[in-house]
Short mmCIF file of C-alpha atoms and ligand atoms in Angstrom, two decimals:
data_model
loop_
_atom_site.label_atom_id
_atom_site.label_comp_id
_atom_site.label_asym_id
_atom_site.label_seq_id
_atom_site.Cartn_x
_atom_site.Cartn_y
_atom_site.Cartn_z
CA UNK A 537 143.59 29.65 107.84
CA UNK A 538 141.73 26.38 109.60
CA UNK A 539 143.66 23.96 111.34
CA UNK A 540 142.12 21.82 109.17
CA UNK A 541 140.75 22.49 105.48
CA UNK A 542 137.71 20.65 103.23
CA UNK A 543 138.75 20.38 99.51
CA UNK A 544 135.72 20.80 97.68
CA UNK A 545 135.32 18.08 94.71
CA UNK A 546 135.34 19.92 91.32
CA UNK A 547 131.82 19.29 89.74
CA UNK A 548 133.12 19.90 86.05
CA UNK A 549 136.84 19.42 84.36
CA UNK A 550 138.41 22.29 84.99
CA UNK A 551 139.38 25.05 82.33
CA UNK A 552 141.08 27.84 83.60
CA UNK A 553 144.65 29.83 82.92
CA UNK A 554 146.30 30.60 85.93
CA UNK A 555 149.41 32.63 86.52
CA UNK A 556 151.47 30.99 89.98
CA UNK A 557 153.27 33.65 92.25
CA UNK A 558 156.79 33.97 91.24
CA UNK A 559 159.61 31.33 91.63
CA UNK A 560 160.98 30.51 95.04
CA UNK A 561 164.13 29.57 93.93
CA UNK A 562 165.14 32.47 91.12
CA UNK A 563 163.77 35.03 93.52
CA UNK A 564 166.35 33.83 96.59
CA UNK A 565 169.16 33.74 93.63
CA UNK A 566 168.24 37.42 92.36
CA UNK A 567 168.18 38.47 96.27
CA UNK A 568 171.40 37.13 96.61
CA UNK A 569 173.18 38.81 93.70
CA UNK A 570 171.92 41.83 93.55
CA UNK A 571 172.78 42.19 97.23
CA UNK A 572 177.04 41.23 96.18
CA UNK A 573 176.41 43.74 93.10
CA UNK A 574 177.43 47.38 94.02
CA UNK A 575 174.66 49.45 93.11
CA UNK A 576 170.17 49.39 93.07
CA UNK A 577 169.06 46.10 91.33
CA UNK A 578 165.17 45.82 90.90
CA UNK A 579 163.99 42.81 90.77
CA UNK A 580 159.89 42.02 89.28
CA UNK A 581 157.75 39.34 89.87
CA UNK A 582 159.41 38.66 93.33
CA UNK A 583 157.84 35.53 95.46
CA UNK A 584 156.62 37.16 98.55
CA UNK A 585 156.49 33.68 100.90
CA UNK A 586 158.31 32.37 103.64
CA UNK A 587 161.29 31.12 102.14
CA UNK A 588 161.95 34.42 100.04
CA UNK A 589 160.97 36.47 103.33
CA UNK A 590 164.12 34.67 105.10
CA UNK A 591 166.68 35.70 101.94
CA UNK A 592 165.47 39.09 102.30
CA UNK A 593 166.20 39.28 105.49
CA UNK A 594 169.68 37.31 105.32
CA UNK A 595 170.96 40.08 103.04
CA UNK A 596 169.73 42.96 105.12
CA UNK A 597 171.62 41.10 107.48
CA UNK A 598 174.61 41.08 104.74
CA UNK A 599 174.24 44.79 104.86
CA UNK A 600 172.32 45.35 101.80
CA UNK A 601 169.29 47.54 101.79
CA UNK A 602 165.98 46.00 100.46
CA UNK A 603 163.46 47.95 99.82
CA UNK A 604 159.85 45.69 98.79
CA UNK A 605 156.78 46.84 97.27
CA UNK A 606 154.67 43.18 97.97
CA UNK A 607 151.61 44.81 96.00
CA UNK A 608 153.39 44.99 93.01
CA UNK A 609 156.01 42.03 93.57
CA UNK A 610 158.89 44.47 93.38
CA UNK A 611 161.88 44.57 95.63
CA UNK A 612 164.80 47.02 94.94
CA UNK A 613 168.03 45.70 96.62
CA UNK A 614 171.17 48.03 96.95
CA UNK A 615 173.84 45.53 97.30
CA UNK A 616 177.48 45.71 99.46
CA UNK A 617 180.81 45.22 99.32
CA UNK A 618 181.47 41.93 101.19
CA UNK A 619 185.19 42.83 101.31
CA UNK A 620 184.54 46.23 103.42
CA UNK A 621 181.47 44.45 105.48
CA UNK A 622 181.73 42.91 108.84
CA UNK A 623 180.08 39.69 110.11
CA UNK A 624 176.48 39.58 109.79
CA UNK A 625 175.67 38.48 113.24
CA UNK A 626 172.95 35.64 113.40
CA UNK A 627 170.92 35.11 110.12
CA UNK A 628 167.82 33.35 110.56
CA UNK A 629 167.35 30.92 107.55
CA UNK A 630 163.44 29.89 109.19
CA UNK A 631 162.46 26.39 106.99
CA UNK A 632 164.51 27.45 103.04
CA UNK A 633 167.57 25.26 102.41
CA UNK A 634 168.16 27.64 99.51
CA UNK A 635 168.11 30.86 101.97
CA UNK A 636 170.66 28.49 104.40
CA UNK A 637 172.72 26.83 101.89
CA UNK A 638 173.08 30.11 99.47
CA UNK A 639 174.06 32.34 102.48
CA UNK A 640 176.65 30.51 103.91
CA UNK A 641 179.14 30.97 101.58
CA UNK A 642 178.33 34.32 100.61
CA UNK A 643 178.53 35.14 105.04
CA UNK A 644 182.01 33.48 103.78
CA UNK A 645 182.59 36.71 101.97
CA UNK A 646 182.76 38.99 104.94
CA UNK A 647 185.78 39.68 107.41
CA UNK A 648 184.10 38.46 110.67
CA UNK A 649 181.44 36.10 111.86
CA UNK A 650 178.67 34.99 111.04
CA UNK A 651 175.79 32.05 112.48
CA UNK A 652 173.69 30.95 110.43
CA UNK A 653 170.96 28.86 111.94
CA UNK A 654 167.10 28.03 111.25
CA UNK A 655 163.56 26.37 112.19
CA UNK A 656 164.11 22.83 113.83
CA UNK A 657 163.00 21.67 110.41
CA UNK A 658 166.25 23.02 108.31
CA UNK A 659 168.39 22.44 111.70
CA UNK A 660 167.51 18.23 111.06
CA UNK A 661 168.54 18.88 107.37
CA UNK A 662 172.26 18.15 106.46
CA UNK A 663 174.65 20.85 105.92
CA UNK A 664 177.77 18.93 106.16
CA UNK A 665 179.30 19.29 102.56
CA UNK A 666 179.06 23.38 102.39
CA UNK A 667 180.33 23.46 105.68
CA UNK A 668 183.36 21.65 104.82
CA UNK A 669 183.74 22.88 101.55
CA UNK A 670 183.75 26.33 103.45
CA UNK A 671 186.77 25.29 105.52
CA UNK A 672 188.85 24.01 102.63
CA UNK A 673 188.59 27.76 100.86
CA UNK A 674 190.00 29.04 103.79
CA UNK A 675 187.04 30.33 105.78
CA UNK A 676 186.32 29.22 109.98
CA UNK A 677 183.71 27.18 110.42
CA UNK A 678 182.05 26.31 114.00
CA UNK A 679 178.94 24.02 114.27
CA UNK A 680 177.38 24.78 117.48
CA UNK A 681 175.30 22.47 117.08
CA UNK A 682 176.13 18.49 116.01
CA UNK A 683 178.32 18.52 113.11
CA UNK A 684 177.32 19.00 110.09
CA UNK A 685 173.82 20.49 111.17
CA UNK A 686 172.60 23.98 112.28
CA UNK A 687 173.37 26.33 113.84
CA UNK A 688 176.75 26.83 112.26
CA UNK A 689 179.09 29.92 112.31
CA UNK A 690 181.39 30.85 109.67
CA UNK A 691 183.71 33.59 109.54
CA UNK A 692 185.46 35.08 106.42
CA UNK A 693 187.26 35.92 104.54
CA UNK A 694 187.77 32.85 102.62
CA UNK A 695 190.32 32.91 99.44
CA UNK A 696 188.47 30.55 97.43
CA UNK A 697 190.15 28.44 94.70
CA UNK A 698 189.79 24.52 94.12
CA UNK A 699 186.94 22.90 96.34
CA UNK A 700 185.55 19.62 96.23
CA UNK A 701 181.86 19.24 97.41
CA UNK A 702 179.48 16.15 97.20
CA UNK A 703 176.60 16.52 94.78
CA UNK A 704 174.48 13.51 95.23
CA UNK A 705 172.24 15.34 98.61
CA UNK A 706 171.70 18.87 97.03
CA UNK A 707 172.43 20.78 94.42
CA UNK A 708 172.08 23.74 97.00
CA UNK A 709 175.63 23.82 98.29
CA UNK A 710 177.06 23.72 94.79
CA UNK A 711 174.84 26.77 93.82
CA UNK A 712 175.67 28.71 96.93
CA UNK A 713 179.72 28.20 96.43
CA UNK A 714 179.30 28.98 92.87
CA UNK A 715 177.14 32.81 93.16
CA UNK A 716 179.47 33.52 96.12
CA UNK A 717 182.77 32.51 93.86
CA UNK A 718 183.33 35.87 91.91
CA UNK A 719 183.83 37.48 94.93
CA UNK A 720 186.75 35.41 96.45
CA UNK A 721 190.24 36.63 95.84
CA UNK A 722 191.06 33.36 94.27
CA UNK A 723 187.52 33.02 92.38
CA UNK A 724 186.69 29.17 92.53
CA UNK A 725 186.66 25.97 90.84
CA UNK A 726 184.20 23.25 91.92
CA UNK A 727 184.94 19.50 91.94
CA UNK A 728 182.19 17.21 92.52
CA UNK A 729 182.97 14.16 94.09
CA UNK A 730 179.86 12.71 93.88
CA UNK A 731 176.86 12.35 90.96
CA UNK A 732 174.60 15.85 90.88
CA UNK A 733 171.42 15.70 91.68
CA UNK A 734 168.70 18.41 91.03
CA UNK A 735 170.61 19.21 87.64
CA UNK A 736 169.00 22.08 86.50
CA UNK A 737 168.65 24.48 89.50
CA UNK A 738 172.83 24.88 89.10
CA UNK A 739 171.48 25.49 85.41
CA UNK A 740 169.40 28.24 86.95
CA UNK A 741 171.99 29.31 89.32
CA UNK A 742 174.68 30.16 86.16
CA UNK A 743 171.92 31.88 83.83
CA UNK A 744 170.83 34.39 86.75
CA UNK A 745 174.89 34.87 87.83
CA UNK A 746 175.04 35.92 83.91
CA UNK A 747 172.02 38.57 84.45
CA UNK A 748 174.49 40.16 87.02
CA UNK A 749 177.11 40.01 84.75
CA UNK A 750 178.96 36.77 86.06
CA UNK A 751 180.26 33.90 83.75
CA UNK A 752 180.86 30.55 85.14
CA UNK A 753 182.95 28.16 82.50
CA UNK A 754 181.98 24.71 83.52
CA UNK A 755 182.17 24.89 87.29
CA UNK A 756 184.96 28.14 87.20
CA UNK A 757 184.00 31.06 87.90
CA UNK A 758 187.15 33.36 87.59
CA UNK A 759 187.14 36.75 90.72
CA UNK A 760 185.30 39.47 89.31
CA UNK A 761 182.09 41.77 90.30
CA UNK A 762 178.51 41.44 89.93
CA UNK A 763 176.83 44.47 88.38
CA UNK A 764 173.82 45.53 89.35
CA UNK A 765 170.33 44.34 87.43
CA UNK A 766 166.85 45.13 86.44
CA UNK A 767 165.29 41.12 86.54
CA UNK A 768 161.92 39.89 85.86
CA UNK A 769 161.23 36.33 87.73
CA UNK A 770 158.90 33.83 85.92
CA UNK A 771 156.18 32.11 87.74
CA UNK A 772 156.97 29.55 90.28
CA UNK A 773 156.92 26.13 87.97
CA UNK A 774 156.74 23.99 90.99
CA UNK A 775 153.84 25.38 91.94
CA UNK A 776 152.27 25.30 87.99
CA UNK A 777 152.58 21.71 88.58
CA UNK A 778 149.58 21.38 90.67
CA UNK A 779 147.32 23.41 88.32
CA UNK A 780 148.89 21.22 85.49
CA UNK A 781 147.86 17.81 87.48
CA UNK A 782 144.53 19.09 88.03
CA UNK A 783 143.78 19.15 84.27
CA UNK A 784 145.05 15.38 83.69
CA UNK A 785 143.43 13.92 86.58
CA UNK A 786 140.26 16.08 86.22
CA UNK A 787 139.61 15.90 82.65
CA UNK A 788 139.79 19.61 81.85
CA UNK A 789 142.43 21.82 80.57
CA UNK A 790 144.58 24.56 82.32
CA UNK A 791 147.07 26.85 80.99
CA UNK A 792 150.10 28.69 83.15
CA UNK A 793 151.19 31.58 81.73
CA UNK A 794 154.50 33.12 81.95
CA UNK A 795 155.93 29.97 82.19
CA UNK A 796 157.33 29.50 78.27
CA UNK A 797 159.51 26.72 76.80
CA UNK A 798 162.74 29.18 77.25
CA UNK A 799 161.84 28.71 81.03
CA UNK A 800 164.89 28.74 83.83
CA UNK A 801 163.34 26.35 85.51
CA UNK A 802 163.24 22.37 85.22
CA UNK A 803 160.20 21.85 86.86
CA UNK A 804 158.26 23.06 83.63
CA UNK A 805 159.07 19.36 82.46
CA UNK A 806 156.60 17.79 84.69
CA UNK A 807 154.11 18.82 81.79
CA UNK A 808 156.88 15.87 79.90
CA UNK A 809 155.38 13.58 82.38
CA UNK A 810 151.93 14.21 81.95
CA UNK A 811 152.67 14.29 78.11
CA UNK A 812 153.96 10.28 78.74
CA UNK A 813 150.76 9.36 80.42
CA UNK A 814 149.14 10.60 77.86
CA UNK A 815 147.82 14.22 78.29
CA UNK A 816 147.69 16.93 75.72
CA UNK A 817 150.46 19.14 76.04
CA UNK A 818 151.11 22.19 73.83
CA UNK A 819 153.68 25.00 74.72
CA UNK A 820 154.16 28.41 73.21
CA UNK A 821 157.37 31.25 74.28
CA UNK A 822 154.95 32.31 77.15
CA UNK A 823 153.13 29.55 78.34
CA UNK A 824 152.37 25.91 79.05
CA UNK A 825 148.74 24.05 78.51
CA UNK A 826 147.87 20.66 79.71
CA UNK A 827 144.70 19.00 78.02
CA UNK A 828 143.21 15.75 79.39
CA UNK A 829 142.60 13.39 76.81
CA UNK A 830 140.42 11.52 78.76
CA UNK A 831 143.42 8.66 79.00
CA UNK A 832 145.94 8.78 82.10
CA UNK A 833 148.25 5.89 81.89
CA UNK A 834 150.70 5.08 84.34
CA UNK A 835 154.36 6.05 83.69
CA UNK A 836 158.00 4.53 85.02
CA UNK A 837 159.98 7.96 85.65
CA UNK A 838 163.86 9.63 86.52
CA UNK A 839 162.20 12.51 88.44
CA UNK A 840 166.51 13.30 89.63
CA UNK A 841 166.03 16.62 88.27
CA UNK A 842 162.59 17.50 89.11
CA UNK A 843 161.99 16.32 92.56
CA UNK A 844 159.59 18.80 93.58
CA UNK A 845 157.06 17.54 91.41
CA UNK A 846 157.60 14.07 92.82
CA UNK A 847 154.48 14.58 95.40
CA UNK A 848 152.74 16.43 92.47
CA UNK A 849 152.79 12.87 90.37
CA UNK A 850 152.34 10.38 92.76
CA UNK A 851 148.59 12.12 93.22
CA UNK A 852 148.07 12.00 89.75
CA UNK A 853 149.21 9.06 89.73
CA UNK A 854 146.41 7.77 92.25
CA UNK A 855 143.77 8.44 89.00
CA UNK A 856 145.83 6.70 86.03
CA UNK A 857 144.95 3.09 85.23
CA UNK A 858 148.18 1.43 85.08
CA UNK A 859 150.93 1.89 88.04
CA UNK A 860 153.90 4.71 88.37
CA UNK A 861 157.44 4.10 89.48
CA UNK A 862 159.01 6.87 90.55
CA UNK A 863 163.04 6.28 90.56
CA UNK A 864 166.15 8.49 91.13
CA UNK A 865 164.85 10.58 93.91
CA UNK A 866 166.30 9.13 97.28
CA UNK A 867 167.45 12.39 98.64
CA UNK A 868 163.93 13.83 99.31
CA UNK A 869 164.08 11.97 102.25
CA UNK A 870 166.72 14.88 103.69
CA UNK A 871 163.66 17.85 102.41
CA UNK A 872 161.11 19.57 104.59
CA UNK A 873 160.17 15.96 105.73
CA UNK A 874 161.00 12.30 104.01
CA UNK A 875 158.84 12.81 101.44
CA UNK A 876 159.22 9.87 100.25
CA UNK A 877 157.82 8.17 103.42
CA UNK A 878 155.22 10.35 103.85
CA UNK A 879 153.19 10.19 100.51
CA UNK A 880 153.32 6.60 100.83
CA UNK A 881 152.30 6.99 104.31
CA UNK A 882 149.31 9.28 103.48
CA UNK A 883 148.01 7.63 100.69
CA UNK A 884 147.63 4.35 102.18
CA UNK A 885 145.88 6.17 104.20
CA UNK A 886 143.55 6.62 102.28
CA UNK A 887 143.45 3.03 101.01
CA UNK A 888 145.66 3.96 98.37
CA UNK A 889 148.13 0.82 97.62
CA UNK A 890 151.23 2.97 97.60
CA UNK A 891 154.97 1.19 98.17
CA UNK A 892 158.32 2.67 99.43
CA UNK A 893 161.37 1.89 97.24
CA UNK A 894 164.70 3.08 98.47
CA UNK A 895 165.18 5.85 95.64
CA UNK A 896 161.54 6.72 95.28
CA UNK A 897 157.90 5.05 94.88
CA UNK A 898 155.22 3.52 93.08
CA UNK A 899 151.42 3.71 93.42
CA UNK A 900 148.98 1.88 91.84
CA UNK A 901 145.30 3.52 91.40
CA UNK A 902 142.91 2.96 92.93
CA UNK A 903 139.60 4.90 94.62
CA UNK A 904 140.83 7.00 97.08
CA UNK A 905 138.54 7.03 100.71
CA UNK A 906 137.18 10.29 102.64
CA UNK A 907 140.45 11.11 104.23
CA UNK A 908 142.28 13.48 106.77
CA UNK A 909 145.57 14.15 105.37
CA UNK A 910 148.67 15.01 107.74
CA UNK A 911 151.44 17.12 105.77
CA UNK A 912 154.10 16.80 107.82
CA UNK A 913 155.03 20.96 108.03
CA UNK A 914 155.76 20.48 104.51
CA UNK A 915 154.17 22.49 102.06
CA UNK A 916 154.31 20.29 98.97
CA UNK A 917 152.37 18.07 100.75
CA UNK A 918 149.34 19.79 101.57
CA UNK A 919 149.35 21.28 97.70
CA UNK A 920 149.68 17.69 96.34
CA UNK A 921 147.50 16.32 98.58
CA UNK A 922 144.99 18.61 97.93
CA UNK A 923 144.59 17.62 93.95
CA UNK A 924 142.77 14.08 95.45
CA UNK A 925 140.30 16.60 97.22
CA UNK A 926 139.36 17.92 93.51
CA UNK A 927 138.07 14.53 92.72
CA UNK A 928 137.46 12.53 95.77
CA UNK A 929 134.35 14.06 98.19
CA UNK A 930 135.62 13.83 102.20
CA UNK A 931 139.19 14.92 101.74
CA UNK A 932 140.54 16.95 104.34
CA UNK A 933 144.07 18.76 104.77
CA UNK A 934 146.13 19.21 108.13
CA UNK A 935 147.45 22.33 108.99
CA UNK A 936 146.94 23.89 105.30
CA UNK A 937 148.70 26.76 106.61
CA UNK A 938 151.97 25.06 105.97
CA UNK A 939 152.02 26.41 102.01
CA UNK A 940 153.50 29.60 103.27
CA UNK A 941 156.86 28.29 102.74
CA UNK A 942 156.60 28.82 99.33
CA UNK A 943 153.16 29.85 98.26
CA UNK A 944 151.01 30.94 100.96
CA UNK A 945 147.86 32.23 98.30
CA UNK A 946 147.92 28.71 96.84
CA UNK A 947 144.74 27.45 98.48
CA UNK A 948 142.52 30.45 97.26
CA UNK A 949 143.62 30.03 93.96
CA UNK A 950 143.21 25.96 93.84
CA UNK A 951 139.39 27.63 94.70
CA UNK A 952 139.25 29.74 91.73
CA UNK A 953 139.34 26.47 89.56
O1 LIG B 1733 168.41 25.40 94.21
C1 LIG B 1733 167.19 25.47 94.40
O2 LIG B 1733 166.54 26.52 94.27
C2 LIG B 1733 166.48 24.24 94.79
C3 LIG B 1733 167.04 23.02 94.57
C4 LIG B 1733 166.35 21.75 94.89
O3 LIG B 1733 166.94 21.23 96.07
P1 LIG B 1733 168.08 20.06 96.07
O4 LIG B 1733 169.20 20.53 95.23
O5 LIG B 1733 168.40 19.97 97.52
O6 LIG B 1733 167.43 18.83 95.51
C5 LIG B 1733 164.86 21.96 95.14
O7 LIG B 1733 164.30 20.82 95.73
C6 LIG B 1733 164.59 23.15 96.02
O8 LIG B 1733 163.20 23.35 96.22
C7 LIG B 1733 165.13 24.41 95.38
C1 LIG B 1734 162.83 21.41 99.03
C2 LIG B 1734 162.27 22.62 98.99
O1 LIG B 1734 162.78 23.77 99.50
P1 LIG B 1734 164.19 24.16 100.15
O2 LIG B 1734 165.15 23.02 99.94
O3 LIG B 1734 164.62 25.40 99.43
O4 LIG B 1734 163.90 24.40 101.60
C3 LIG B 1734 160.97 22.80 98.29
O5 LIG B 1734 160.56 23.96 98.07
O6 LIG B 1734 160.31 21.81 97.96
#
């Protein structure tokens, strides 16, 4: 890929159907229990990116065998028993907070030690409350690094039972205690002792633990066993969020399939948003279509449980004629970057009247200039910055390369539009 890449302005609306690799985040859940179920899971519609290439390798790590077949999306993953494993040694977590965060606890499993550590990226992002909650359920816990960052080393076996962890930075460290619970002695129950933010990916987290045969009641989940699972993954809905913005702001229509209203995943709600401004929306059991109507107002929105799409909106946003306040969304200043800072940042750049607010944003339209992006090594970034390309001639993306944290064929589809 260029160090730098041209969008090339759509000359029509765009009317297309498009199918997004699978989802980052169900594929590093799957990983992770079918490599604490004894037995060969296969899992379909696997994300092959960066983010799911760093859980593979964590389990392997684990001790499970993973065996991939990236042409057809497959990976078959013959899991352990944590109890008879020892330590992993060091487990490199590269940029995913869900690879880092989920793998912790489950390294927590195992009778030895463990270091968990990552790209200078996920070693600025915070990793206090697991590691703490880790110590509480009996496990050791070193940060060789400053606390409450990586690299950290943890070493097992911990017992489990009551734990209190914040909720109000990530969701992540509640998921990870929770898939790693059945497996403690003790099982565990999770207090929060702060407000939950990200809602629906511990949603997620509890439906796939149930496809391996794991119940959680509440935030319980009592000691038991994963079994072993054939599991299809949906598309990635994050990433159907740029395909869906590209049909409001460019007056056409696209349709993601495989993304249904029984979806897992509570990013498929950012068609809700484009709904409120005023976009078409019509969903069937298999997939989602966004219509312009030729009308994009602006829209005053809780994206708390959606904040991946938060980037995805505020270049939509750039096209509506009324303002957007985004609110609720503070803590995507501790993600791949402060995201919150840097899409203001880059679209006053390009002459965009865009302001900070201390839980989020709010950009008023305007006519975007020729402009050289920066995207800040985070891919959500360079994908939302890339939807002002499809209707703005001279807009250029920095190091475009950056999308293969989650979705590294994303700008040769975006082409195919
Ligand atoms: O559990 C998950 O799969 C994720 C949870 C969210 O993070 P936070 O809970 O940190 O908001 C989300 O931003 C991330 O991309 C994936
Ligand atoms: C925040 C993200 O990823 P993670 O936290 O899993 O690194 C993301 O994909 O936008």
């Amino acid at each position: 890929m260029p160090d730098v890449l041209a969008v090339a302005p759509l000359t029509k609306p765009v009317d297309a159907t498009v199918r997004p690799p699978g989802s980052k985040s169900i594929t590093n859940r799957a990983l992770l229990c079918a490599a604490l179920a004894p037995g060969t899971s296969t899992l379909t519609g696997v994300l092959f990116a960066d983010d799911t290439r760093a859980m593979m390798g964590a389990v392997a790590a684990l001790g499970a065998t993973v065996v991939t077949d990236e042409q057809a999306c497959t990976v078959a993953v013959t899991g352990i028993d944590p109890a008879a494993t020892t330590g992993a040694g060091t487990i490199d977590a590269r940029q995913s907070g869900t690879t880092s965060r989920f793998i912790l606890p489950a390294a927590a499993l195992l009778p030895g030690r463990t270091v968990v550590d990552g790209a200078e990226q996920l070693r600025a992002r915070p990793f206090g409350p697991v590691l703490d909650a880790l110590r509480q359920i009996g496990a050791g816990v070193d940060e060789l690094g400053a606390p409450g960052f990586l690299p950290a080393a943890v070493t097992g076996p911990a017992h489990g039972g009551h734990v209190e962890v914040s909720g109000h930075i990530s969701s992540q460290f509640l998921s990870g205690l929770l898939m790693a619970g059945p497996l403690m002695p003790r099982g565990l129950t999770v207090a929060l002792t702060s407000p939950l933010v990200s809602v629906p990916y511990v949603e997620m987290t509890t439906a796939v633990m149930a496809a391996f045969g794991v119940t959680v009641d509440g935030l319980a989940v009592p000691a038991g066993a994963y079994r072993p699972a054939a599991y299809a993954i949906e598309p990635d809905a994050s990433a159907a969020s740029y395909f869906l913005g590209a049909a409001a702001i460019t007056g056409g229509q696209v349709t993601v399939s495989g993304l249904g209203a029984e979806s897992l995943q509570g990013d498929v709600r950012f068609a809700d948003v484009l709904e409120r401004m005023g976009a078409s929306v019509s969903r069937t059991a298999d997939s989602v279509t966004v219509r312009s109507t030729g009308r994009l107002h602006g829209v005053d929105v809780d994206m708390a449980d959606i904040s991946d799409t938060a980037q995805t909106l505020a270049a939509v946003a750039v096209f509506a004629d009324s303002p957007t306040r985004v609110r609720g969304i503070g803590f995507i200043r501790g993600k791949e970057t402060d995201r919150i800072g840097a899409v203001v940042t880059e679209l006053r750049r390009a002459g965009i009247d865009a302001v900070e607010d201390p839980d989020g944003f709010t950009i008023h339209p305007g006519a975007p200039q020729p402009t050289r992006f920066a995207t800040y090594d985070d891919h959500r970034m360079a994908m939302s910055l890339s939807l002002i390309g499809l209707r703005t001639p001279g807009i250029e993306i920095t190091d475009p390369a950056c999308v293969a944290k989650t979705y590294p064929a994303y700008f040769t589809d975006l082409a195919t539009l």
